[in-house]
């Protein structure tokens, strides 16, 4: 076989060609990666006013992804009025009301395993309601028959051919120290609960029952700041005394040894507890400063917290280290959200006291650099929800605001295009088309 010999010039040209191709590939990748986060701006696209003395000045949300809409529930604080249950598209445009009558709703969540079913704690009516989003009607009702408020409910998912649900027994107005039960229901027969979970001696917090997606357990927390985890037969797995709890978040932090589901609790620090026995798995110190909100990234590698010292912190979960600190807010940071795919962190701040009002929404890069601050803040900003497609919503006192995360170039093209009519006057929910739940 004749072996062809190549000159040094040939190898040099080949090497340079490879370098050129590699550089082009890297430049293509940099477009997709969040390298350009320094250009991200906040563009407010809608602002909705829900202020009304007959309604509580905060809202509950469900992101109905399959229909590209947001379901908003505004609880009533008047026995003469029902809760508002309204649907909006992701640009904040009103679509319709859901034909369901609720009173004093305290939680809304998806049925695990079926995004077309939502579980609602219909508090003042003492029951949990399962609504079928496809059929647009009631799927099931679990009535505690206690005549007392239900503060939390969650869909456990499918067991065999049937869906199951858990809610508290409605004992929200009883003396502390008296036993309280959580009821587990089989939705194929809601005449009575199948199991009872007995142990709490204080009322369940509003929205205080949650089930992590895909888990074989659920968690409840009460007004004495006690957390309990349960299996689906009502057996208590762990009891956790957390002191004064501000927020509970669920996460599945990746671990090189045992990828175990954990509970994330924020107070004057951030603690990860093992759900099975309540043992502290990891603690992230915040120097005894009250932590108001926590958000864990979708890849479970990083976490952002907001606290009462007017700062947010980006944490490395693997190594328990601070990656970045976000300073610049003049009031307590009440809401945080990390969006790794864009390389940004969103914070919402506000307070009722202090020398400076700072009810603002801000966007930062992952190094702690401020990229943009919102204007037209009508009230104290609190919670942040990521709807996807670069759209976030921020809940304030009686207001709901829609923001789009855009590049600075796109933002300049559409500047000042927030339509005046988007600030909609409050329209009382019409009774026409409603179905009375019995």
Coordinates of C-alpha atoms in Angstrom, one line a residue:
X1 CA 0.0 0.0 0.0
X2 CA 1.3 3.4 -0.9
X3 CA 1.2 5.9 1.9
X4 CA 0.7 9.4 0.9
X5 CA 2.9 12.0 2.7
X6 CA 1.5 15.3 3.7
X7 CA 3.4 18.5 4.1
X8 CA 3.6 20.7 7.3
X9 CA 1.6 23.3 5.4
X10 CA -1.2 20.7 4.9
X11 CA -1.4 19.9 8.6
X12 CA -1.4 23.6 9.5
X13 CA -4.2 24.4 7.1
X14 CA -6.2 21.5 8.5
X15 CA -5.6 22.6 12.0
X16 CA -6.7 26.1 11.2
X17 CA -9.9 24.8 9.5
X18 CA -10.8 22.8 12.6
X19 CA -10.3 25.9 14.8
X20 CA -12.5 28.0 12.4
X21 CA -15.3 25.4 12.5
X22 CA -15.0 25.1 16.3
X23 CA -15.2 28.8 16.8
X24 CA -18.3 29.0 14.6
X25 CA -20.0 26.2 16.6
X26 CA -19.1 28.0 19.9
X27 CA -20.6 31.2 18.6
X28 CA -23.8 29.4 17.6
X29 CA -24.0 27.9 21.1
X30 CA -23.5 31.2 22.7
X31 CA -26.6 32.5 21.1
X32 CA -28.7 29.8 22.7
X33 CA -27.0 30.0 26.1
X34 CA -27.8 32.9 28.4
X35 CA -24.6 34.8 27.6
X36 CA -26.6 37.9 26.6
X37 CA -28.5 38.2 29.9
X38 CA -27.0 41.7 30.3
X39 CA -29.5 42.8 27.6
X40 CA -32.6 41.5 29.4
X41 CA -35.2 44.1 30.3
X42 CA -38.7 44.1 32.0
X43 CA -41.5 45.1 29.7
X44 CA -44.8 45.5 31.5
X45 CA -47.6 44.3 29.2
X46 CA -50.7 44.3 31.5
X47 CA -51.8 45.5 34.8
X48 CA -55.1 44.4 36.4
X49 CA -56.8 46.0 39.3
X50 CA -58.7 43.7 41.6
X51 CA -59.1 46.2 44.5
X52 CA -62.5 46.0 46.1
X53 CA -63.5 46.1 49.8
X54 CA -65.5 42.9 49.5
X55 CA -62.5 40.9 48.3
X56 CA -59.2 39.9 49.9
X57 CA -56.3 41.9 48.4
X58 CA -54.4 39.0 47.0
X59 CA -54.9 36.3 44.4
X60 CA -54.5 32.6 43.7
X61 CA -53.2 31.3 40.4
X62 CA -53.1 28.3 38.2
X63 CA -51.1 28.2 35.0
X64 CA -53.3 26.2 32.6
X65 CA -50.4 25.4 30.2
X66 CA -52.4 23.2 27.8
X67 CA -54.8 26.1 27.1
X68 CA -52.2 28.9 27.3
X69 CA -54.1 30.7 30.0
X70 CA -53.9 31.8 33.6
X71 CA -56.7 31.1 36.0
X72 CA -57.0 33.7 38.7
X73 CA -59.1 33.3 41.9
X74 CA -59.8 36.4 44.0
X75 CA -61.2 35.2 47.4
X76 CA -64.2 37.1 48.8
X77 CA -64.3 38.3 52.4
X78 CA -68.0 38.9 52.2
X79 CA -70.6 36.2 52.8
X80 CA -72.8 38.0 50.2
X81 CA -70.3 37.6 47.4
X82 CA -68.7 34.6 45.7
X83 CA -65.0 34.4 44.7
X84 CA -64.0 35.7 41.4
X85 CA -62.7 32.9 39.1
X86 CA -61.3 34.5 35.9
X87 CA -59.2 33.4 33.0
X88 CA -56.6 35.5 31.2
X89 CA -54.3 34.8 28.3
X90 CA -50.5 35.3 28.9
X91 CA -50.7 38.9 27.7
X92 CA -53.2 39.8 30.5
X93 CA -56.3 39.8 28.2
X94 CA -59.5 38.7 29.9
X95 CA -61.1 35.6 28.4
X96 CA -64.0 34.4 30.5
X97 CA -65.1 33.4 34.0
X98 CA -65.1 29.7 35.1
X99 CA -68.7 28.7 35.9
X100 CA -68.0 27.6 39.4
X101 CA -69.1 29.1 42.7
X102 CA -66.5 29.3 45.5
X103 CA -66.2 31.2 48.7
X104 CA -63.0 32.1 50.5
X105 CA -60.7 29.9 48.4
X106 CA -57.4 29.1 50.1
X107 CA -55.6 26.9 47.6
X108 CA -55.6 25.7 44.0
X109 CA -53.3 23.1 42.4
X110 CA -53.2 20.5 39.7
X111 CA -54.1 16.9 40.3
X112 CA -50.8 15.0 40.2
X113 CA -50.8 12.9 37.0
X114 CA -53.7 14.8 35.3
X115 CA -53.2 18.5 34.4
X116 CA -56.8 18.7 33.3
X117 CA -58.0 18.4 36.9
X118 CA -57.5 21.1 39.4
X119 CA -58.1 20.8 43.2
X120 CA -59.5 23.8 45.0
X121 CA -59.9 24.3 48.8
X122 CA -63.4 25.9 48.9
X123 CA -62.8 27.1 52.4
X124 CA -66.0 28.8 53.5
X125 CA -68.1 25.9 52.1
X126 CA -66.0 23.4 54.1
X127 CA -65.0 21.2 51.1
X128 CA -62.5 20.5 48.4
X129 CA -63.7 20.8 44.8
X130 CA -62.1 19.0 41.8
X131 CA -62.8 20.9 38.5
X132 CA -62.4 19.3 35.1
X133 CA -60.8 21.9 32.8
X134 CA -61.6 19.9 29.7
X135 CA -65.3 19.3 30.4
X136 CA -65.6 22.7 32.2
X137 CA -67.5 21.2 35.1
X138 CA -67.2 19.7 38.5
X139 CA -65.4 16.4 38.6
X140 CA -65.9 15.6 42.3
X141 CA -66.7 17.3 45.6
X142 CA -65.3 16.2 49.0
X143 CA -67.5 17.7 51.7
X144 CA -66.1 17.5 55.2
X145 CA -69.6 18.2 56.6
X146 CA -68.1 20.0 59.6
X147 CA -69.5 23.4 58.7
X148 CA -66.0 24.8 59.2
X149 CA -63.4 26.3 56.9
X150 CA -61.1 24.0 54.8
X151 CA -57.7 25.6 54.6
X152 CA -55.9 23.2 52.3
X153 CA -56.4 20.5 49.7
X154 CA -54.2 18.6 47.2
X155 CA -54.6 15.9 44.6
X156 CA -52.6 12.8 45.4
X157 CA -52.9 11.4 41.9
X158 CA -54.1 8.1 40.5
X159 CA -54.1 4.8 42.5
X160 CA -55.3 2.0 40.2
X161 CA -58.2 3.4 38.3
X162 CA -59.2 6.1 40.7
X163 CA -58.0 9.6 41.7
X164 CA -57.3 10.4 45.3
X165 CA -57.3 13.7 47.2
X166 CA -56.5 15.0 50.7
X167 CA -57.9 18.0 52.6
X168 CA -58.1 19.1 56.2
X169 CA -61.3 18.5 58.2
X170 CA -62.4 22.1 58.3
X171 CA -61.4 22.7 62.0
X172 CA -59.9 26.1 61.4
X173 CA -61.8 27.8 64.2
X174 CA -61.1 25.4 67.1
X175 CA -59.0 25.7 70.2
X176 CA -55.3 25.0 69.9
X177 CA -54.3 21.6 71.4
X178 CA -57.4 19.9 70.1
X179 CA -56.8 17.0 67.6
X180 CA -57.2 17.8 63.9
X181 CA -57.6 15.3 61.1
X182 CA -56.6 15.3 57.4
X183 CA -59.0 13.3 55.3
X184 CA -57.9 11.2 52.3
X185 CA -60.7 10.6 49.7
X186 CA -61.2 8.2 46.9
X187 CA -62.8 10.4 44.2
X188 CA -64.8 7.4 42.8
X189 CA -66.9 7.5 46.1
X190 CA -66.9 10.8 48.0
X191 CA -69.6 9.9 50.4
X192 CA -67.0 9.6 53.1
X193 CA -63.1 9.7 53.4
X194 CA -61.2 6.5 53.2
X195 CA -58.4 7.4 55.7
X196 CA -57.8 10.0 58.4
X197 CA -54.4 11.5 59.3
X198 CA -54.5 12.5 63.0
X199 CA -51.7 14.4 64.6
X200 CA -51.9 18.2 64.1
X201 CA -53.0 20.2 67.1
X202 CA -53.3 23.5 65.4
X203 CA -55.2 24.7 62.3
X204 CA -53.6 24.0 58.9
X205 CA -52.1 27.1 57.4
X206 CA -53.8 28.5 54.3
X207 CA -52.7 26.4 51.4
X208 CA -50.8 24.3 54.0
X209 CA -51.3 20.9 52.3
X210 CA -49.0 20.1 49.3
X211 CA -47.8 17.1 47.4
X212 CA -44.6 17.2 45.4
X213 CA -45.1 16.0 41.8
X214 CA -44.6 12.2 41.5
X215 CA -44.0 11.7 45.2
X216 CA -45.5 8.9 47.3
X217 CA -46.0 11.2 50.2
X218 CA -47.5 14.6 51.0
X219 CA -46.8 17.3 53.6
X220 CA -48.9 19.6 55.8
X221 CA -48.0 22.5 58.1
X222 CA -50.1 24.2 60.8
X223 CA -50.3 27.5 62.6
X224 CA -48.0 26.2 65.4
X225 CA -45.2 25.9 62.8
X226 CA -45.2 22.1 62.8
X227 CA -44.7 20.2 59.6
X228 CA -45.8 16.6 59.1
X229 CA -45.2 14.2 56.2
X230 CA -47.7 11.4 55.5
X231 CA -48.1 8.4 53.3
X232 CA -51.3 7.8 51.3
X233 CA -52.8 5.6 54.1
X234 CA -52.6 8.3 56.7
X235 CA -49.4 7.1 58.4
X236 CA -47.3 10.0 59.8
X237 CA -43.7 9.6 58.4
X238 CA -42.1 12.6 60.1
X239 CA -42.8 15.5 62.5
X240 CA -40.7 18.7 62.1
X241 CA -40.9 21.6 64.5
X242 CA -39.6 24.5 62.5
X243 CA -40.4 27.5 64.6
X244 CA -41.9 30.5 62.8
X245 CA -42.2 29.4 59.2
X246 CA -42.4 32.0 56.5
X247 CA -42.3 29.8 53.4
X248 CA -42.2 26.1 52.5
X249 CA -40.9 25.0 49.2
X250 CA -40.4 21.6 47.7
X251 CA -37.3 20.5 45.8
X252 CA -35.4 17.4 44.8
X253 CA -31.8 18.6 45.1
X254 CA -29.5 16.4 43.1
X255 CA -27.1 14.5 45.3
X256 CA -24.1 12.3 44.3
X257 CA -25.0 9.7 47.0
X258 CA -28.8 9.5 47.4
X259 CA -31.1 11.6 45.3
X260 CA -33.7 11.8 48.0
X261 CA -36.8 14.1 47.9
X262 CA -36.5 16.8 50.5
X263 CA -38.6 19.7 52.0
X264 CA -37.1 23.2 51.9
X265 CA -38.1 25.4 54.8
X266 CA -37.3 29.1 55.1
X267 CA -37.2 31.0 58.4
X268 CA -34.1 32.7 59.7
X269 CA -32.2 30.3 57.6
X270 CA -33.0 27.8 54.9
X271 CA -33.2 24.1 55.8
X272 CA -33.5 21.0 53.7
X273 CA -35.3 18.2 55.6
X274 CA -35.5 14.6 54.6
X275 CA -39.2 13.9 54.1
X276 CA -39.0 10.4 55.6
X277 CA -37.7 11.2 59.1
X278 CA -37.5 15.0 59.4
X279 CA -33.8 15.0 59.8
X280 CA -32.0 18.2 58.7
X281 CA -30.1 17.3 55.6
X282 CA -28.5 20.7 54.9
X283 CA -28.7 24.2 56.3
X284 CA -28.0 27.4 54.4
X285 CA -27.2 30.2 56.9
X286 CA -28.6 33.7 56.4
X287 CA -27.2 35.3 59.6
X288 CA -30.5 35.2 61.5
X289 CA -32.2 37.4 58.9
X290 CA -35.8 36.5 58.1
X291 CA -36.0 34.7 54.7
X292 CA -39.3 35.7 52.9
X293 CA -39.1 33.5 49.8
X294 CA -37.1 30.7 48.2
X295 CA -37.0 29.4 44.6
X296 CA -35.0 26.3 43.5
X297 CA -33.8 26.2 39.9
X298 CA -35.3 23.6 37.5
X299 CA -31.9 21.8 37.4
X300 CA -31.9 21.6 41.2
X301 CA -28.3 23.0 41.3
X302 CA -29.0 26.5 42.5
X303 CA -31.4 28.3 44.7
X304 CA -32.3 32.0 45.2
X305 CA -33.6 33.5 48.5
X306 CA -35.0 36.9 49.3
X307 CA -34.9 38.3 52.9
X308 CA -35.8 41.2 55.1
X309 CA -32.4 42.8 54.8
X310 CA -33.4 44.0 51.4
X311 CA -31.2 41.5 49.5
X312 CA -31.4 38.3 47.5
X313 CA -28.8 35.6 47.5
X314 CA -28.0 33.0 44.8
X315 CA -26.8 29.7 46.4
X316 CA -24.8 26.8 45.1
X317 CA -26.9 23.8 46.5
X318 CA -24.2 21.2 45.9
X319 CA -21.5 23.1 47.8
X320 CA -23.6 25.2 50.2
X321 CA -21.9 28.4 49.0
X322 CA -23.1 31.8 48.1
X323 CA -22.6 32.4 44.3
X324 CA -23.9 36.0 44.2
X325 CA -25.6 38.6 46.3
X326 CA -28.2 41.0 44.9
X327 CA -28.0 44.4 46.6
X328 CA -29.8 47.6 45.7
X329 CA -33.4 47.2 46.9
X330 CA -34.6 49.7 49.6
X331 CA -37.2 47.5 51.1
X332 CA -37.6 43.8 52.1
X333 CA -37.5 41.4 49.2
X334 CA -40.7 39.4 49.3
X335 CA -40.6 37.4 46.1
X336 CA -37.8 35.8 44.1
X337 CA -37.6 33.7 40.9
X338 CA -34.7 32.2 39.1
X339 CA -34.8 31.6 35.3
X340 CA -31.6 29.7 34.4
X341 CA -32.4 29.5 30.7
X342 CA -32.3 33.3 30.5
X343 CA -29.5 33.6 33.0
X344 CA -31.5 36.0 35.2
X345 CA -33.1 36.4 38.7
X346 CA -36.3 38.3 39.3
X347 CA -37.0 40.0 42.7
X348 CA -40.1 41.8 44.0
X349 CA -39.7 44.2 46.9
X350 CA -41.9 46.4 49.1
X351 CA -42.8 47.4 52.6
X352 CA -45.1 49.5 54.7
X353 CA -42.4 51.2 56.7
X354 CA -39.0 52.7 56.3
X355 CA -37.6 56.0 55.0
X356 CA -37.9 54.9 51.3
X357 CA -40.7 53.3 49.4
X358 CA -39.4 50.7 47.0
X359 CA -42.3 48.7 45.7
X360 CA -40.4 47.5 42.7
X361 CA -39.7 44.5 40.4
X362 CA -36.1 44.0 39.3
X363 CA -34.2 41.7 37.0
X364 CA -30.6 40.8 37.6
X365 CA -27.9 38.6 35.9
X366 CA -26.6 35.6 37.8
X367 CA -23.5 37.6 39.0
X368 CA -25.7 40.1 41.0
X369 CA -25.6 42.9 38.4
X370 CA -28.9 44.9 38.2
X371 CA -30.3 44.9 34.6
X372 CA -33.6 46.7 34.9
X373 CA -36.1 48.0 37.4
X374 CA -39.9 48.3 36.8
X375 CA -41.9 51.5 37.1
X376 CA -45.6 52.2 37.7
X377 CA -45.6 50.0 40.9
X378 CA -49.1 50.4 42.4
X379 CA -48.5 48.4 45.6
X380 CA -46.2 46.2 47.5
X381 CA -44.9 43.5 45.2
X382 CA -45.1 40.0 46.7
X383 CA -45.1 36.8 44.8
X384 CA -43.6 36.0 41.3
X385 CA -44.7 33.2 39.0
X386 CA -43.0 32.1 35.8
X387 CA -45.6 31.3 33.1
X388 CA -42.9 30.3 30.5
X389 CA -42.3 31.9 27.1
X390 CA -40.4 34.7 28.9
X391 CA -43.6 35.8 30.7
X392 CA -43.8 36.4 34.4
X393 CA -46.6 37.7 36.7
X394 CA -46.1 39.6 39.9
X395 CA -48.8 39.7 42.5
X396 CA -49.2 42.9 44.5
X397 CA -51.8 44.1 47.0
X398 CA -55.0 44.0 44.8
X399 CA -53.0 44.1 41.6
X400 CA -51.8 41.6 39.1
X401 CA -49.0 42.6 36.7
X402 CA -47.8 40.8 33.6
X403 CA -44.2 41.3 32.4
X404 CA -42.3 40.1 29.4
X405 CA -38.6 39.6 29.6
X406 CA -37.2 41.1 26.4
X407 CA -33.8 42.2 25.0
X408 CA -33.0 45.9 25.2
X409 CA -33.4 46.2 21.5
X410 CA -36.9 44.7 21.5
X411 CA -37.8 46.8 24.6
X412 CA -36.9 50.1 22.9
X413 CA -39.0 49.2 19.8
X414 CA -42.2 48.6 22.0
X415 CA -41.5 51.2 24.7
X416 CA -44.6 52.8 26.3
X417 CA -47.0 50.3 24.7
X418 CA -48.7 49.3 27.9
X419 CA -52.3 49.9 26.9
X420 CA -54.4 52.1 29.2
X421 CA -57.4 49.8 28.9
X422 CA -55.4 46.9 30.3
X423 CA -55.9 48.5 33.8
X424 CA -59.3 47.0 33.9
X425 CA -62.0 48.2 36.3
X426 CA -63.3 45.5 38.7
X427 CA -66.2 43.7 37.1
X428 CA -68.3 41.8 39.6
X429 CA -68.6 38.1 38.6
X430 CA -71.9 37.5 36.9
X431 CA -74.1 34.7 38.2
X432 CA -75.3 33.8 34.8
X433 CA -73.8 30.6 33.6
X434 CA -72.7 29.5 37.0
X435 CA -73.4 26.0 38.3
X436 CA -74.4 25.8 42.0
X437 CA -72.3 23.2 43.8
X438 CA -74.4 21.0 46.1

